[in-house]
Coordinates of C-alpha atoms in Angstrom, one line a residue:
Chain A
X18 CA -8.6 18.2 32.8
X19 CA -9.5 15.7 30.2
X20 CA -6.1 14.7 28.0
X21 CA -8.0 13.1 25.3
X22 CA -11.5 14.3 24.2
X23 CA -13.3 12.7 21.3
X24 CA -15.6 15.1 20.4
X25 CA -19.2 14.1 18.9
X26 CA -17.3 11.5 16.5
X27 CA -19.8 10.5 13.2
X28 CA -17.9 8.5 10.4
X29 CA -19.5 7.2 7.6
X30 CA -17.7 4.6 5.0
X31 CA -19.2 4.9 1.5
X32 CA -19.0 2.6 -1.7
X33 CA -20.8 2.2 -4.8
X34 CA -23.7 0.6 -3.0
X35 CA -24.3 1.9 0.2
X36 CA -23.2 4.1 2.7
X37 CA -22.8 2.7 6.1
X38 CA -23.2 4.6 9.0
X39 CA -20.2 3.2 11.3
X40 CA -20.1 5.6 14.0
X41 CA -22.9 7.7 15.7
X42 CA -22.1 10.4 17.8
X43 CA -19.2 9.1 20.2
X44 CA -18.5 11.2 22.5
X45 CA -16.2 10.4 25.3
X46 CA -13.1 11.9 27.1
X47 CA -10.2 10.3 29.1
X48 CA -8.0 11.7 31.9
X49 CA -4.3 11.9 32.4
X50 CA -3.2 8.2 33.7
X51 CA -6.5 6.6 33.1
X52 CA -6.8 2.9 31.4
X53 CA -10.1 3.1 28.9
X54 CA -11.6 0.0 27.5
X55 CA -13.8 -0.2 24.4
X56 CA -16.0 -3.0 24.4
X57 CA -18.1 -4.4 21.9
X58 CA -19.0 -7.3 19.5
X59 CA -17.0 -7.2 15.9
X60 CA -18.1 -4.9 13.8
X61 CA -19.1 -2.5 16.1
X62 CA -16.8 0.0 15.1
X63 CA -14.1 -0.4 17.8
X64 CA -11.3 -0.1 15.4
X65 CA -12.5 2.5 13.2
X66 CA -12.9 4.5 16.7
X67 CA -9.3 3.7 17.1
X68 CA -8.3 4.7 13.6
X69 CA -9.7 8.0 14.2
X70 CA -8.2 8.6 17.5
X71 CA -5.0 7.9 16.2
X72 CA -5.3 9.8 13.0
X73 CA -4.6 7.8 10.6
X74 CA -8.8 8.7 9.7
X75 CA -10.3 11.7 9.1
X76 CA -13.9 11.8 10.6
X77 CA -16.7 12.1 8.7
X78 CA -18.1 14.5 11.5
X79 CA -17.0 15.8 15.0
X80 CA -13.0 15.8 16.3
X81 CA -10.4 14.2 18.3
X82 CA -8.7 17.1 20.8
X83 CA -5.8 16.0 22.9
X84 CA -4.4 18.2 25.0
X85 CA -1.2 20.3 24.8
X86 CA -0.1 17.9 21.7
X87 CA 0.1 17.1 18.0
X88 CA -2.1 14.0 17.6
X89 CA 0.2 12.0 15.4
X90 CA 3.7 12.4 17.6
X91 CA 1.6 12.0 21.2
X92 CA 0.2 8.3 20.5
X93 CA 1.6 5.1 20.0
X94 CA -0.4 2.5 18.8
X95 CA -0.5 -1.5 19.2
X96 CA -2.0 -3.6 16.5
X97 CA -3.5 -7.2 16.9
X98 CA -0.3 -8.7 15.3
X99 CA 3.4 -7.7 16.5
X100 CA 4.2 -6.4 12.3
X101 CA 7.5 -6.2 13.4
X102 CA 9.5 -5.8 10.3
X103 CA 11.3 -9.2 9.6
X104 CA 13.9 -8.5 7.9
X105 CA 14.6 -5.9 10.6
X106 CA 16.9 -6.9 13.7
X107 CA 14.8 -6.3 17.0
X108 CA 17.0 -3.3 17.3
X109 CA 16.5 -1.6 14.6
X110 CA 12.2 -2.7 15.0
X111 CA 12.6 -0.7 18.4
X112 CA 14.5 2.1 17.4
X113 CA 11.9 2.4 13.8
X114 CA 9.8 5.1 15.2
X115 CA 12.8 7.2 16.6
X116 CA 14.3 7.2 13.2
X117 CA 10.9 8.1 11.3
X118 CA 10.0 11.2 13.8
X119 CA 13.6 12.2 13.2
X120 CA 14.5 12.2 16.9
X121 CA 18.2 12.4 15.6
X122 CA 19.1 11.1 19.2
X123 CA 22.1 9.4 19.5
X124 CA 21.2 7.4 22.5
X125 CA 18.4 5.7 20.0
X126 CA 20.1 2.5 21.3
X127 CA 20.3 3.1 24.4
X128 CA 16.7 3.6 24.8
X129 CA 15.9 0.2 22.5
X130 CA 18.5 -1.9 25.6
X131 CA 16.2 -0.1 27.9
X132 CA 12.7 -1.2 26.9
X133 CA 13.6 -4.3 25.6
X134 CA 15.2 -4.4 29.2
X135 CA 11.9 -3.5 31.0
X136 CA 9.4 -5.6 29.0
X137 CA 12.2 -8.3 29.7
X138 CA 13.8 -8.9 26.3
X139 CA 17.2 -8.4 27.5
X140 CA 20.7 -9.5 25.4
X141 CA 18.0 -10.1 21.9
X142 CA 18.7 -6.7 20.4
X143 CA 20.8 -8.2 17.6
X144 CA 18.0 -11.0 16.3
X145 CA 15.2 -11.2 14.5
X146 CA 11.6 -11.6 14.6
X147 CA 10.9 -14.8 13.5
X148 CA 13.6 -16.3 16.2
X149 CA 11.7 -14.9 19.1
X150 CA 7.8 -16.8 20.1
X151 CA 4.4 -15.0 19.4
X152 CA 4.7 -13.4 23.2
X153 CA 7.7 -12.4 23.1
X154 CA 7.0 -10.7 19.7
X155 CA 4.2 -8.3 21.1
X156 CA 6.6 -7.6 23.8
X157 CA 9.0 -6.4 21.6
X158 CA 6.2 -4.5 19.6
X159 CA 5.4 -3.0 22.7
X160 CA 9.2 -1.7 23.4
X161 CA 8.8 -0.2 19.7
X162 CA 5.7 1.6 20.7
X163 CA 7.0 3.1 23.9
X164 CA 9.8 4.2 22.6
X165 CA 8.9 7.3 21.0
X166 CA 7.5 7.9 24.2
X167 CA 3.7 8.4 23.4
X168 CA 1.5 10.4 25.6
X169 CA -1.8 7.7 24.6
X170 CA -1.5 4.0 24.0
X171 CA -4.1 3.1 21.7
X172 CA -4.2 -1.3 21.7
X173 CA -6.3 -2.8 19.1
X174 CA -6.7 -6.1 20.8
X175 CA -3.0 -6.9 21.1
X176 CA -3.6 -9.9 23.0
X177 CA -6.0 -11.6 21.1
X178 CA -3.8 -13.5 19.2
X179 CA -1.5 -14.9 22.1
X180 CA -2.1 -18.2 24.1
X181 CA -3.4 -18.2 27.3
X182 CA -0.8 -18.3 29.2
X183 CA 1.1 -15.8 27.2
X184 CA -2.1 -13.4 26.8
X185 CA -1.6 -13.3 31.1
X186 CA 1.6 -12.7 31.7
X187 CA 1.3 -9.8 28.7
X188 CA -1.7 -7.7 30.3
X189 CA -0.1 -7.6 33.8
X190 CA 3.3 -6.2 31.8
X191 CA 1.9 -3.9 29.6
X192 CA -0.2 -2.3 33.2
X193 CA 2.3 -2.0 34.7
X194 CA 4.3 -0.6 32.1
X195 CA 1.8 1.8 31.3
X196 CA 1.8 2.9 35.2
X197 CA 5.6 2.7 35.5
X198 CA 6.0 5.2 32.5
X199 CA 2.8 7.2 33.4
X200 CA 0.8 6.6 30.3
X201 CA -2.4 7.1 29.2
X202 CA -4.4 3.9 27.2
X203 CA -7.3 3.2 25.2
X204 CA -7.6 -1.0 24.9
X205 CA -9.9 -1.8 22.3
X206 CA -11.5 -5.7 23.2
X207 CA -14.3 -7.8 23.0
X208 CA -13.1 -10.0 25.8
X209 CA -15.0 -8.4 28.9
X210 CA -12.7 -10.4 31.5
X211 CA -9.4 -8.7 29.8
X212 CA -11.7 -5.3 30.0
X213 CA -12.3 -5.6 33.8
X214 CA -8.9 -6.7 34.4
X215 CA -7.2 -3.9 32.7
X216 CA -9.2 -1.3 32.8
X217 CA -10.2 2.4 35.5
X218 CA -13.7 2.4 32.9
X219 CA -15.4 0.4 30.4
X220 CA -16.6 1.8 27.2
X221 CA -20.0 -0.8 26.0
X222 CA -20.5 0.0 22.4
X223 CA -23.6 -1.3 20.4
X224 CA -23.3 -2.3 16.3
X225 CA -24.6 -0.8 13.1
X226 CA -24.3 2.1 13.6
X227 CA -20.9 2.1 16.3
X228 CA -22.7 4.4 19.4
X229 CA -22.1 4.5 23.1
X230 CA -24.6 2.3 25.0
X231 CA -22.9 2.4 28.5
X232 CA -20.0 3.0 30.3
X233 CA -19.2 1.1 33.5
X234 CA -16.6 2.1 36.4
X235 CA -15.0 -0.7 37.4
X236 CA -15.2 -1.2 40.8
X237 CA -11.8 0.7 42.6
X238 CA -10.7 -2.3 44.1
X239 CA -10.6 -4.1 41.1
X240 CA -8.6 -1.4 39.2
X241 CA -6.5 -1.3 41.7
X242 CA -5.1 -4.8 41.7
X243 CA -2.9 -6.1 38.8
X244 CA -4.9 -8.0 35.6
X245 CA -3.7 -11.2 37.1
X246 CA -4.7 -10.3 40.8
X247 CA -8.1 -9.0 39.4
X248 CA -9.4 -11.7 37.6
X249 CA -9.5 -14.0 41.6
X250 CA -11.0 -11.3 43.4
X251 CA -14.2 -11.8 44.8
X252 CA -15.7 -9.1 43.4
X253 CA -14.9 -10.0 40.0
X254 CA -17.6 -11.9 39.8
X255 CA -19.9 -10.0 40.2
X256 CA -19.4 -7.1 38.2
X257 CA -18.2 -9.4 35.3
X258 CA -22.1 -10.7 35.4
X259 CA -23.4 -6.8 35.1
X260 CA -21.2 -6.6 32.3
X261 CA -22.4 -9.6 31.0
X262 CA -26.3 -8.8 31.1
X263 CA -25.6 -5.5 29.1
X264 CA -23.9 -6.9 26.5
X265 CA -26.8 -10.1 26.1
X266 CA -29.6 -7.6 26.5
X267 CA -27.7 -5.4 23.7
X268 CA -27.4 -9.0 21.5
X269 CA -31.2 -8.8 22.0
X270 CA -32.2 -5.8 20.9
X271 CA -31.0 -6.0 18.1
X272 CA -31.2 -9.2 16.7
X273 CA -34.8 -8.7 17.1
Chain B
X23 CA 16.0 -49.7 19.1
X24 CA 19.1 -47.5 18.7
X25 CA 18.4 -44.4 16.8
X26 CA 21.9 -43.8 15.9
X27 CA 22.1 -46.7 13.8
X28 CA 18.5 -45.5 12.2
X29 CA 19.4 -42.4 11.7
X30 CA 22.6 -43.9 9.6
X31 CA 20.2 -46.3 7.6
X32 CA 17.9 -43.3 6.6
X33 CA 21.5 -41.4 5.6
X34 CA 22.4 -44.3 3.2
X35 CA 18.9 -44.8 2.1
X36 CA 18.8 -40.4 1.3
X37 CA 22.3 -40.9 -0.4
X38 CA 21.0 -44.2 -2.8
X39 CA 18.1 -42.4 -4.1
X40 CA 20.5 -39.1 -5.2
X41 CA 23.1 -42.0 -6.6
X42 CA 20.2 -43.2 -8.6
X43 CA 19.2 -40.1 -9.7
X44 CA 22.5 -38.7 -10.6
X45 CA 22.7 -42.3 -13.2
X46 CA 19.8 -41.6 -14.8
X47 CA 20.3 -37.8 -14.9
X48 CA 23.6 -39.1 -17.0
X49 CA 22.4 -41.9 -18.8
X50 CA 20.0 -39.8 -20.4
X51 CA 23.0 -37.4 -21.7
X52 CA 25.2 -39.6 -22.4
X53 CA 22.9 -42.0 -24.3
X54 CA 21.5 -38.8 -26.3
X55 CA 25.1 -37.9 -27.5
X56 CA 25.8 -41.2 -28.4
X57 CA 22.9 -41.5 -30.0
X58 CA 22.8 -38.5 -31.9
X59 CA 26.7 -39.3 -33.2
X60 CA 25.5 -43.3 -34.3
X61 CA 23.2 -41.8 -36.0
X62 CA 24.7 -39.0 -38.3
X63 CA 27.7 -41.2 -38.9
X64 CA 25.6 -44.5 -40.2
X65 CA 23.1 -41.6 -42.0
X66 CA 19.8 -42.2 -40.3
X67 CA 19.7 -38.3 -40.4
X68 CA 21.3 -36.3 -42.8
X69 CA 24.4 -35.1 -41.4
X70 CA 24.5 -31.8 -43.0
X71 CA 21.3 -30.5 -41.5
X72 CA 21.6 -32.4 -38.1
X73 CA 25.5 -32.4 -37.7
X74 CA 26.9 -34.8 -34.8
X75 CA 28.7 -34.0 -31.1
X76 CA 32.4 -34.6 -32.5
X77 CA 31.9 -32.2 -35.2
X78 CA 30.8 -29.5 -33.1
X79 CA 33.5 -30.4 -30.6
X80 CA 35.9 -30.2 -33.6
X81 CA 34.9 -26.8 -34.0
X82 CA 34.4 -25.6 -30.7
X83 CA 38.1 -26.6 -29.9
X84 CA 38.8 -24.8 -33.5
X85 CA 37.0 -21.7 -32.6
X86 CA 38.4 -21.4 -29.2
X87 CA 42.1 -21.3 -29.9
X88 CA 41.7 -19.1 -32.6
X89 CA 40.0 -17.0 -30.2
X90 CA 36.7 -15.9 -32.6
X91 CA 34.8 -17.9 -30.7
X92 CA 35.3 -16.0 -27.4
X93 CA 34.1 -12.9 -28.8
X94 CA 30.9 -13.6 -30.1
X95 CA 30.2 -15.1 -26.4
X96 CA 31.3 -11.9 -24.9
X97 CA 29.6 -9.8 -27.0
X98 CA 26.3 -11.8 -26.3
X99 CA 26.9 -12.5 -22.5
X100 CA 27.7 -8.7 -22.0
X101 CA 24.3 -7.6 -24.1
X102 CA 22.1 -10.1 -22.0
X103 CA 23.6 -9.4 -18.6
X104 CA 23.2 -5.2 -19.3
X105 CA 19.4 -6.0 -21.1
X106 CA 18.4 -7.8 -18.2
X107 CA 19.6 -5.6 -15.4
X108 CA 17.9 -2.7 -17.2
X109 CA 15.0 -4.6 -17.6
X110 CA 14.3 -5.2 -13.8
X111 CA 15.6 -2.1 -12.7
X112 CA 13.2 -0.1 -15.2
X113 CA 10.4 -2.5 -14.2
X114 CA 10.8 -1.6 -10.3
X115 CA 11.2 2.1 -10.9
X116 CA 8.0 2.1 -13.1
X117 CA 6.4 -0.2 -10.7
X118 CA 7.2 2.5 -7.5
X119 CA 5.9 5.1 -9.7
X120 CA 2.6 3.4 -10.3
X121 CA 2.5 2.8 -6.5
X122 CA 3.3 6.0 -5.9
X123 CA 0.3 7.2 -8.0
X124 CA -2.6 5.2 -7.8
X125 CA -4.7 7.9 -10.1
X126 CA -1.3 7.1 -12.7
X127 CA -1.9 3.4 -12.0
X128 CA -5.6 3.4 -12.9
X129 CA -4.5 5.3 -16.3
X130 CA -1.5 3.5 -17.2
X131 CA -3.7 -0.4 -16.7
X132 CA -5.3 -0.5 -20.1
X133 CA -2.0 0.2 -21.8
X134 CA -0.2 -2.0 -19.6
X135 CA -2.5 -4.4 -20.9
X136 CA -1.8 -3.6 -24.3
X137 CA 1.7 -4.0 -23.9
X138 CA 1.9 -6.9 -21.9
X139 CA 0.1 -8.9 -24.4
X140 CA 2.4 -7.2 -27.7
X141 CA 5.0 -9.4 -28.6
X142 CA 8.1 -7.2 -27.9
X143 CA 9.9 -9.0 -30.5
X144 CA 8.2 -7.6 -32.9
X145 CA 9.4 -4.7 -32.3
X146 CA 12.6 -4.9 -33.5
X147 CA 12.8 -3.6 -37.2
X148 CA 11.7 -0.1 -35.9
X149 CA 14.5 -0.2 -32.5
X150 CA 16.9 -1.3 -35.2
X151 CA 15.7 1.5 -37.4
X152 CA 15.5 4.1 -34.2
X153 CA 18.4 3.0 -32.5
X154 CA 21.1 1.7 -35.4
X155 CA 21.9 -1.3 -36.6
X156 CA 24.1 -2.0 -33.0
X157 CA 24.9 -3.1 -29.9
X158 CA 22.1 -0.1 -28.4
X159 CA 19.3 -1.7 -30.2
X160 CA 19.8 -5.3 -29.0
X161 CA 20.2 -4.4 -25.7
X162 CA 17.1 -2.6 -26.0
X163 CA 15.5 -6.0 -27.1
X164 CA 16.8 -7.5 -23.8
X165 CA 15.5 -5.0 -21.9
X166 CA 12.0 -4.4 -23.5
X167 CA 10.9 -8.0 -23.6
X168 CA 11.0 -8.0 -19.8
X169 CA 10.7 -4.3 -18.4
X170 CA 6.4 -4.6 -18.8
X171 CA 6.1 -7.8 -17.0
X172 CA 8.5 -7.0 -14.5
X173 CA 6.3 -4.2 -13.9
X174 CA 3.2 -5.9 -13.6
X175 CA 4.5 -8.6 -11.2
X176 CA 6.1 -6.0 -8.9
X177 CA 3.7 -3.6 -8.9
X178 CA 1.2 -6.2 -7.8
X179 CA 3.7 -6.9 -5.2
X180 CA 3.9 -3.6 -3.8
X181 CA -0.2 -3.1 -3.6
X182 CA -0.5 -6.6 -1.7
X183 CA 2.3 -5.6 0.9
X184 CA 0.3 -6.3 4.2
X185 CA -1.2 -3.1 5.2
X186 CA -0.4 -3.0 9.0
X187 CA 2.8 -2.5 7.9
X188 CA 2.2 0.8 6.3
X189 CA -0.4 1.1 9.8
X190 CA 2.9 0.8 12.2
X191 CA 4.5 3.5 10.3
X192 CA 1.5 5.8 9.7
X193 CA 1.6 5.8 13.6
X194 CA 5.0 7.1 13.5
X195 CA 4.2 9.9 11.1
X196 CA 5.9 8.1 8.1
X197 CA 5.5 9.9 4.8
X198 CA 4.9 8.1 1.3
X199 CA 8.9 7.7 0.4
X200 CA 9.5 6.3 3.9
X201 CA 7.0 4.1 3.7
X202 CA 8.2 2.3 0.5
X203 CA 12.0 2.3 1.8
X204 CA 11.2 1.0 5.3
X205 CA 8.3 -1.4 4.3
X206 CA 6.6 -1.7 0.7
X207 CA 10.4 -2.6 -1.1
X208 CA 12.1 -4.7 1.7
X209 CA 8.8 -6.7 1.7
X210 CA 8.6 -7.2 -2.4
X211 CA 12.5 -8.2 -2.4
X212 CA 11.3 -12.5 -2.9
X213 CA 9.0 -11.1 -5.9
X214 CA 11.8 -9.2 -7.7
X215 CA 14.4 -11.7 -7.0
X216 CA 11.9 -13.9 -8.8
X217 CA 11.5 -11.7 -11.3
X218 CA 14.7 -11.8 -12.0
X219 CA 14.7 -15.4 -12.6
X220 CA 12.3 -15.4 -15.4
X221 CA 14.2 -12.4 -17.1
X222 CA 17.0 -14.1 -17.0
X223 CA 15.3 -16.3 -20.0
X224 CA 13.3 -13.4 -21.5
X225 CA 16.4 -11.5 -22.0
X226 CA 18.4 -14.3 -24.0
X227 CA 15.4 -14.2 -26.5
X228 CA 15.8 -11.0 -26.7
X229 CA 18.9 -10.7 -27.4
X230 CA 19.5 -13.3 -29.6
X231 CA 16.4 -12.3 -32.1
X232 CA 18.1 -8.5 -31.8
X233 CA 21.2 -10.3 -32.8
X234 CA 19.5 -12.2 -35.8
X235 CA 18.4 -9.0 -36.8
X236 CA 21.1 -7.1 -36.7
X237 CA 23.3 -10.0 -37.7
X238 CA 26.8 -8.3 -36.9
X239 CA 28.0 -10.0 -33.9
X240 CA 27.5 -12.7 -30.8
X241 CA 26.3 -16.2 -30.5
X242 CA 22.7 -15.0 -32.5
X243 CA 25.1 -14.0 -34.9
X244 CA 26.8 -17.2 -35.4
X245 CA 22.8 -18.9 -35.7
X246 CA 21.7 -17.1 -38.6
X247 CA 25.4 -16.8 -40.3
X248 CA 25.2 -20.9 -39.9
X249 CA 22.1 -21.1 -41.4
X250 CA 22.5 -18.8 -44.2
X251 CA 26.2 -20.7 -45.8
X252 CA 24.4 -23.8 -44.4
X253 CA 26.6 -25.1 -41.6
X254 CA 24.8 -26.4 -39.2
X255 CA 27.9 -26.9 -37.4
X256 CA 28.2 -23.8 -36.5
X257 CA 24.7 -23.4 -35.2
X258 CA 24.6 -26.5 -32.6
X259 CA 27.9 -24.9 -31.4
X260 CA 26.4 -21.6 -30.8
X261 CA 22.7 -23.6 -29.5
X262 CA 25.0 -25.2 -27.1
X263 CA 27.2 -22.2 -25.6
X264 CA 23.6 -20.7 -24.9
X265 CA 22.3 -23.1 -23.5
X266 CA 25.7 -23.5 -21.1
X267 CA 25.5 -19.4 -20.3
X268 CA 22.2 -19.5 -19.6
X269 CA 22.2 -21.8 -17.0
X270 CA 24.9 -20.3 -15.6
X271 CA 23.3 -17.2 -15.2
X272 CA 20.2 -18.7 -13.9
X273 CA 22.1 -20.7 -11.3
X274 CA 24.1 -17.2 -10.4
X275 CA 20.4 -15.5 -9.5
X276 CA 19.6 -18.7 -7.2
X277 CA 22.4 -18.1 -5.3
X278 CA 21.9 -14.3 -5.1
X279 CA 18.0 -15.3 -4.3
X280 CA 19.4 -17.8 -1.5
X281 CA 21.9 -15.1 0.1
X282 CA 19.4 -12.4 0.3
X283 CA 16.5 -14.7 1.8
X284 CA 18.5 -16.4 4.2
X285 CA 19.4 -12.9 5.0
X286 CA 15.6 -12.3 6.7

C-alpha cells in the first residue's frame, strides 16, 4: 500500500502574458520506506513537483493523497540552502518546528541533543549558524527537519550547494538516517550519480511542460549499498550510462 | 624576518595615522573658534549678528547656574526622544499591517507616495491648530516627519525577507503572525535600527520647527526668542546644545545598533 500517491498532478503558472504549462499529468506513487529520486534538467518542474507534494501549492489539476495523514504535519522538507535562522542558536533552529506545530513537549530539548547527536553535531546546541561550516549547516537543517518527526522527506537538492567532500559524507548520513528512523524520501536532483547512489527508483522527467518520461529501478544491489559504497560498484557503471542515454536522447528531442 | 617585531611596526604605523588624524580633527576646531573670536572682536563681522565663542560661553555658564537653561534642554530632549520613538514604532506597526495585507499595500502606495514626498513641516499651523498650542503638537511634528518613511523603508524590508525563510516555516504549518515573529521581523531588525539613525535627525527638525511655531518653550524656543529681541547670543547657544544632543543621541543608537548586531 502506496504511502504517498500523486494523483494525475497538472499545474499551470499564469501571468499577464502567458500561461505556462509546468506540469502534465504526473502521476506517480511511493511506498512505505522507499528512497524516490526526481531527475531532470532545470526547469523541468522538479521543484514545483515538490512544492505541491508538500503543500505549500495548490494544484492546478489532480491531488497529492498520503496515507493515514494530514499532508502538512507528515512531511518535512529540505531546501537547497540550510535557512537556518541566524539569529537563532542551533537549539532553538532544531526545536523551531516543535514549537510552530505546538508539540508543547517538554522534552523539545531533549530531542534537539538527540539529532544533533545522531547527525553528529554534538556539544553545538548553544551556537549559531554562522559559527558552524556550510556541511555542518545542512546537517543541522537536517536535525530541524527530523525533528518533528515527518513521515516523507521531501530534499530539494540539499546537497548541491556543499563541496565535494562534504556533499559525500552528507548523502551516506542522511540514508542512513532516513533508514535508521524509517522514513520515507523524495530527493529532487539533476546530478544522476547522487540519484543512483541514493535512491530504490528514479523518476526521469522531460521540460516544458514538467511530465514523466521514464522511471528506472535501480539495480538492487546498488540500492542496497551506502551512497558512498555505490558510486565504486561495478555495476554502477553501467546503469549510470542507461541513465545517461535517456537523459541525452531527451536533450535531443527537444532541442530539435 | 621576525613577525613579532612586524607586527609591532604595523601597530605603531595604525597608531601614527589616528594621531594624525585626531591633530587635524582638532586643529580644524580649534582654529575655527579662534578664528571666529579674532574676528568678531577686531570687527571683520559684525558682532551683533555673528556673536563670538566667549560670549556664548558667558552665557552658557550664565544660563546654567541660573538653571533656565536646563529646562529648555529638557523640554526639547524629552519632545525629540518621545517624537522619535513614536515615529519608528508607528512606522513598523504600519509597515506589518501593509505586510500583512498585500491588497491594503497595493491601495495604501499611491498615498504613500503622496505623503512621502509632502513636506511634513508644513503641516504644522493645522497640528498646532488641531492639537493646541503645546507640548502634544510638537511631538506630533517629531513623530510625523519620520513615521512615512520609516514605513516605506521597513515595509520594503519586510517584502525582500528571503523567502525560504517563510518556505521552512510553511513546512512546519506556520500561520501569517508566526511567520512575521519567527522570521519576517528578526530578519528587518539591521533596517529598523537604521531607520532609527536617520530619525534621529528627522525628529530634531521636527521638533525644533514645532517649537518655532509654538514658541513657548525648549532650545527652538530660545532660536526664534534670540532672533526676534535680536541676540544672537542666545541663538549660537541654543545652535550649539543641539548640535551637542544630537550627536549624543545618534552616538546612543550606534551603540544600541552595535549590541543588537553583534547579538546574531
Amino acid at each position: 500500500m502506496a504511502i504517498l500517491t500523486v494523483n494525475h498532478v497538472y499545474h499551470t503558472y499564469f501571468s499577464q502574458e502567458v500561461a505556462t504549462e509546468a506540469l502534465h499529468d504526473i502521476h506517480f506513487s511511493v511506498e512505505p520506506g522507499e528512497f524516490v529520486s526526481i531527475l531532470g534538467a532545470s526547469g523541468c518542474g522538479k521543484s514545483t513537483l515538490l512544492s505541491i507534494i508538500a503543500g505549500l501549492l495548490e494544484p492546478t489539476a489532480g491531488d497529492v493523497i498520503i496515507k493515514n495523514h494530514d499532508q502538512s504535519t507528515s512531511i518535512g522538507y529540505m531546501l537547497q540552502q540550510d535557512y537556518l535562522f541566524p539569529w537563532k542558536t542551533i537549539e532553538e533552529n532544531v526545536t523551531l518546528g516543535l514549537k510552530l506545530l505546538k508539540y508543547h513537549d517538554l522534552h523539545a530539548k531533549d530531542i534537539a541533543k538527540e539529532l544533533l547527536q545522531a547527525v553528529g553535531l554534538p556539544n553545538i546546541e548553544k551556537k549559531f549558524p554562522r559559527q558552524l561550516s556550510g556541511g555542518m549547516r545542512q546537517r543541522a537543517a537536517l536535525a530541524r527537519t527530523l525533528a518533528v518527526d515527518p513521515k516523507i522527506l521531501l530534499l530539494d537538492e540539499p546537497f548541491s550547494a556543499l563541496d565535494y567532500k562534504a556533499k559525500l559524507k552528507l548523502e551516506d548520513l542522511v540514508c542512513a538516517m532516513l533508514k535508521s528512523y524509517e522514513k520515507t524520501a523524495i530527493l529532487v536532483t539533476h546530478d544522476i550519480g547522487e540519484a543512483i547512489a541514493m535512491s530504490d527508483r528514479i523518476i526521469l522527467m522531460s521540460a516544458k511542460p514538467g511530465a514523466i518520461h521514464k522511471i528506472f529501478d535501480v539495480p538492487r544491489e546498488l540500492a542496497a549499498l551506502t551512497p558512498f559504497e555505490a558510486r565504486t560498484h561495478p555495476s554502477y557503471g553501467a546503469f549510470f550510462q542507461s541513465v545517461w542515454k535517456e537523459l541525452e536522447s531527451l536533450e535531443h528531442s527537444t532541442s530539435s | 624576518m621576525n613577525i613579532q617585531l612586524l607586527h609591532e611596526q604595523y601597530k605603531a604605523l595604525l597608531r601614527k595615522e589616528k594621531r594624525r588624524i585626531r591633530f587635524f580633527q582638532l586643529l580644524i576646531i580649534i582654529s575655527f573658534i579662534g578664528l571666529w573670536e579674532l574676528a568678531s572682536q577686531n570687527h571683520w563681522i559684525d558682532p551683533l549678528i555673528f556673536s563670538a565663542p566667549s560670549k556664548v560661553w558667558r552665557l552658557f555658564v550664565e544660563k546654567w547656574s541660573d538653571g533656565t537653561l536646563m529646562i529648555h534642554v529638557n523640554i526639547t530632549l524629552f519632545e525629540t526622544v518621545l517624537g522619535f520613538i513614536i515615529g519608528t514604532l508607528l512606522g513598523t506597526i504600519i509597515a506589518a499591517i501593509l505586510w500583512w495585507s498585500p491588497f491594503f499595500s497595493k491601495v495604501a502606495d499611491p498615498y504613500l507616495v503622496v505623503l512621502n514626498a509632502m513636506p511634513k513641516v508644513a503641516l504644522g499651523p493645522i497640528l498646532i491648530v488641531a492639537l493646541g498650542p503645546g507640548m502634544i503638537s510638537i511631538i506630533t511634528m517629531g513623530a510625523i516627519i519620520s513615521v512615512i518613511i520609516s514605513t516605506i523603508v521597513i515595509y520594503t524590508a519586510f517584502i525582500e525577507v528571503d523567502t525560504n525563510y517563510v518556505k521552512v516555516l510553511q513546512t512546519f504549518n506556520a500561520n501569517r503572525t508566526q511567520i512575521f515573529k519567527e522570521a519576517i521581523l528578526p530578519a528587518s531588525f539591521p533596517t529598523i535600527i537604521s531607520t532609527l539613525k536617520v530619525n534621529v535627525g528627522l525628529s530634531w527638525v521636527g521638533v525644533i520647527v514645532g517649537e518655532f511655531l509654538v514658541s513657548a518653550k525648549g532650545l527652538g524656543y530660545l532660536i526664534i526668542y534670540g532672533f526676534q529681541v535680536f541676540n544672537f547670543n542666545l541663538v549660537f547657544l541654543a545652535l550649539m546644545i543641539i548640535a551637542v544632543f544630537a550627536t549624543i543621541m545618534y552616538q546612543l543608537v550606534e551603540l544600541v545598533e552595535r549590541k543588537l548586531i553583534k547579538a546574531r
